[in-house]
CSV table of C-alpha atoms in Angstrom, one decimal:
chain,number,residue,atom,x,y,z
U,1,MET,CA,255.7,324.2,298.2
U,2,ARG,CA,259.5,324.3,298.3
U,3,LEU,CA,259.4,325.4,302.0
U,4,LEU,CA,257.0,322.6,302.8
U,5,ILE,CA,259.3,320.0,301.2
U,6,LEU,CA,262.3,321.5,303.0
U,7,ALA,CA,260.5,321.5,306.3
U,8,LEU,CA,259.6,317.8,305.9
U,9,LEU,CA,263.2,316.9,305.0
U,10,VAL,CA,264.6,318.8,308.0
U,11,SER,CA,262.0,317.3,310.3
U,12,GLY,CA,263.1,313.8,309.4
U,13,SER,CA,259.6,312.6,309.0
U,14,GLY,CA,260.4,310.6,305.9
U,15,ALA,CA,257.5,312.1,304.0
U,16,GLY,CA,259.9,314.4,302.1
U,17,ALA,CA,261.2,311.5,299.9
U,18,GLU,CA,257.6,310.7,298.9
U,19,THR,CA,256.7,314.2,297.9
U,20,LEU,CA,259.8,315.0,295.8
U,21,THR,CA,259.4,314.3,292.1
U,22,ARG,CA,262.1,313.6,289.5
U,23,ALA,CA,261.4,317.1,288.1
U,24,GLU,CA,262.0,318.6,291.6
U,25,GLY,CA,265.2,316.6,291.9
U,26,LEU,CA,266.4,317.8,288.5
U,27,ALA,CA,265.6,321.4,289.4
U,28,ALA,CA,267.7,321.0,292.6
U,29,TRP,CA,270.5,319.5,290.5
U,30,GLU,CA,270.5,322.5,288.2
U,31,ARG,CA,271.0,324.8,291.2
U,32,ILE,CA,273.7,322.5,292.6
U,33,TYR,CA,275.5,322.4,289.2
U,34,ALA,CA,275.4,326.2,289.0
U,35,VAL,CA,277.3,326.4,292.3
U,36,ALA,CA,279.6,323.4,291.7
U,37,SER,CA,280.6,324.7,288.2
U,38,HIS,CA,281.4,328.2,289.6
U,39,PRO,CA,285.2,329.0,289.5
U,40,ARG,CA,285.1,329.4,293.3
U,41,CYS,CA,284.6,325.6,293.5
U,42,THR,CA,286.2,324.3,290.3
U,43,ASN,CA,289.5,326.1,290.9
U,44,CYS,CA,290.2,323.8,293.8
U,45,HIS,CA,288.4,320.7,292.6
U,46,VAL,CA,291.2,319.7,290.2
U,47,GLY,CA,292.3,316.2,289.8
U,48,ALA,CA,295.5,314.5,288.8
U,49,GLN,CA,296.7,317.6,287.0
U,50,GLU,CA,297.5,318.8,290.6
U,51,VAL,CA,297.4,322.5,289.5
U,52,PRO,CA,294.9,324.7,291.2
U,53,MET,CA,293.3,327.3,289.0
U,54,TRP,CA,292.5,331.0,289.1
U,55,ASP,CA,290.2,330.5,286.1
U,56,GLY,CA,287.3,332.7,285.5
U,57,LEU,CA,287.9,335.0,288.4
U,58,SER,CA,289.7,338.3,287.7
U,59,TYR,CA,292.6,336.4,286.0
U,60,GLY,CA,290.7,335.3,282.8
U,61,ALA,CA,289.8,331.9,281.3
U,62,GLY,CA,292.3,329.0,281.8
U,63,ALA,CA,294.4,330.9,284.3
U,64,LYS,CA,296.5,328.5,286.4
U,65,HIS,CA,297.4,329.3,290.0
U,66,GLY,CA,300.5,331.5,290.1
U,67,MET,CA,303.9,330.7,291.5
U,68,ALA,CA,304.0,327.3,289.8
U,69,ILE,CA,302.0,325.7,292.6
U,70,ARG,CA,301.3,322.0,292.5
U,71,ALA,CA,299.1,320.0,294.9
U,72,ASP,CA,301.5,317.0,294.8
U,73,ASP,CA,300.5,313.7,296.5
U,74,SER,CA,299.7,315.4,299.8
U,75,ARG,CA,297.1,317.7,298.2
U,76,ILE,CA,298.6,320.5,300.3
U,77,GLY,CA,301.7,321.1,298.2
U,78,ALA,CA,304.0,319.8,300.9
U,79,GLU,CA,306.4,318.3,298.4
U,80,SER,CA,307.0,321.7,296.8
U,81,VAL,CA,305.5,324.9,298.2
U,82,PRO,CA,303.0,324.2,301.0
U,83,CYS,CA,299.6,325.9,300.5
U,84,ARG,CA,300.1,327.4,304.0
U,85,THR,CA,303.0,329.5,302.7
U,86,CYS,CA,300.6,332.0,301.4
U,87,HIS,CA,297.2,330.8,302.7
U,88,VAL,CA,298.2,331.5,306.3
U,89,THR,CA,295.6,329.9,308.6
U,90,ALA,CA,293.7,332.7,310.4
U,91,ALA,CA,290.4,332.8,312.1
U,92,GLY,CA,288.0,335.5,310.9
U,93,ARG,CA,290.3,336.9,308.2
U,94,ASP,CA,288.3,338.9,305.6
U,95,VAL,CA,291.1,339.8,303.3
U,96,ALA,CA,290.3,341.5,300.0
U,97,SER,CA,291.5,340.3,296.7
U,98,PRO,CA,294.3,340.0,295.6
U,99,ALA,CA,295.5,338.8,299.0
U,100,ALA,CA,295.7,335.1,299.4
U,101,PRO,CA,292.4,333.6,300.7
U,102,GLN,CA,292.6,332.4,304.3
U,103,ILE,CA,290.4,330.3,306.6
U,104,ASP,CA,290.8,328.8,310.1
U,105,GLU,CA,291.8,325.4,308.7
U,106,ALA,CA,294.9,324.1,306.8
U,107,TRP,CA,294.5,325.1,303.2
U,108,ARG,CA,294.5,322.1,300.7
U,109,LEU,CA,292.9,320.8,297.6
U,110,PRO,CA,290.2,318.1,297.6
U,111,PRO,CA,291.1,314.5,296.8
U,112,VAL,CA,291.8,313.6,293.2
U,113,ALA,CA,288.5,311.6,293.1
U,114,LEU,CA,286.6,314.9,293.6
U,115,ASP,CA,287.9,316.4,290.4
U,116,TRP,CA,285.2,318.2,288.5
U,117,LEU,CA,287.1,321.1,286.8
U,118,GLY,CA,285.6,321.3,283.3
U,119,LYS,CA,283.0,318.6,283.7
U,120,ASP,CA,279.6,319.0,282.2
U,121,SER,CA,276.4,318.7,284.2
U,122,ALA,CA,275.7,315.1,283.3
U,123,SER,CA,279.2,313.9,284.1
U,124,LEU,CA,279.4,315.7,287.4
U,125,CYS,CA,275.9,314.5,288.4
U,126,VAL,CA,276.9,310.8,287.8
U,127,GLN,CA,280.1,311.3,289.7
U,128,LEU,CA,278.6,313.0,292.8
U,129,ARG,CA,275.8,310.5,293.2
U,130,ASP,CA,278.1,307.4,293.1
U,131,PRO,CA,280.3,306.8,296.1
U,132,GLU,CA,282.6,304.7,293.9
U,133,LEU,CA,283.3,307.8,291.9
U,134,ASN,CA,283.3,310.5,294.6
U,135,ASP,CA,285.8,309.3,297.2
U,136,GLY,CA,283.2,307.2,299.0
U,137,HIS,CA,280.6,309.9,299.9
U,138,ASP,CA,276.9,309.3,300.0
U,139,ILE,CA,274.3,312.1,299.9
U,140,ALA,CA,274.4,312.5,303.7
U,141,ASP,CA,278.2,312.9,303.6
U,142,LEU,CA,277.9,315.5,300.9
U,143,VAL,CA,275.4,317.5,302.9
U,144,ALA,CA,277.5,317.2,306.0
U,145,HIS,CA,280.5,318.4,304.1
U,146,LEU,CA,278.6,321.4,302.7
U,147,GLU,CA,277.3,322.3,306.2
U,148,THR,CA,280.6,321.9,308.1
U,149,SER,CA,283.5,322.7,305.7
U,150,ALA,CA,285.4,325.9,306.3
U,151,PHE,CA,286.3,325.8,302.6
U,152,VAL,CA,282.6,325.8,301.5
U,153,ALA,CA,281.7,328.5,304.0
U,154,TRP,CA,284.6,330.6,302.7
U,155,GLY,CA,283.5,330.0,299.1
U,156,PHE,CA,280.2,331.8,299.8
U,157,ALA,CA,281.9,334.6,301.7
U,158,PRO,CA,285.4,334.9,300.3
U,159,GLY,CA,286.0,338.5,301.1
U,160,ASN,CA,285.7,341.8,299.4
U,161,GLY,CA,286.4,341.9,295.7
U,162,ARG,CA,285.9,338.1,295.0
U,163,SER,CA,283.1,336.5,293.0
U,164,VAL,CA,280.7,334.1,294.8
U,165,PRO,CA,278.4,331.4,293.5
U,166,ALA,CA,274.6,332.0,293.8
U,167,GLY,CA,272.9,331.1,297.1
U,168,SER,CA,274.3,330.2,300.4
U,169,VAL,CA,275.7,327.2,302.3
U,170,ALA,CA,272.3,326.5,303.7
U,171,GLN,CA,270.7,326.6,300.2
U,172,ILE,CA,273.2,324.3,298.5
U,173,ALA,CA,273.0,321.8,301.4
U,174,ALA,CA,269.2,321.9,301.2
U,175,ASP,CA,269.4,321.4,297.4
U,176,VAL,CA,271.7,318.4,297.7
U,177,GLU,CA,269.4,316.9,300.3
U,178,MET,CA,266.4,317.5,298.0
U,179,TRP,CA,268.3,316.1,295.0
U,180,GLY,CA,269.2,313.0,297.0
U,181,SER,CA,265.7,312.5,298.3
U,182,ALA,CA,264.4,312.6,294.8
U,183,GLY,CA,266.8,309.8,293.9
U,184,ALA,CA,269.7,312.0,292.7
U,185,PRO,CA,268.4,312.1,289.2
U,186,CYS,CA,270.6,313.1,286.3
U,187,GLN,CA,269.4,314.3,282.9
């Protein structure tokens, strides 16, 4: 059944929205939240505190990024120590922990409006479905971000010795699309 629904969504027939129930949307949301609440995501999705985290990885609960790093207004640490100081941009780098993660894009934190560190499922659900609370993104924008972001791709393949959220980029993108097609329900 899930494959049929996904095939309808991908085909763009419009029938997918009619076949998805609230229960299916909530099930998709549960899978989305399991990924979004994983430390691989929440450690960078910090808000006005401006301090990226190393929480829940091999550093223990509540661990802040080392070296007194702050995102600052730029979200790239340019006012203090730029992220690129350690997160050297490099294509195809599969560096094992504890080396600094690297991708082929300038390392930075998401905008403050995309803060979800420590948020419960209901709060994050409301935030992500409302463009006024999520930096102006609709469901299609969220899906496109998941499918094209070097950061998201790295999060699912961060290199040897690093924990990863369940699933894959394709699965989380499909779940967000399904959740949106079901009306982006929250519990």
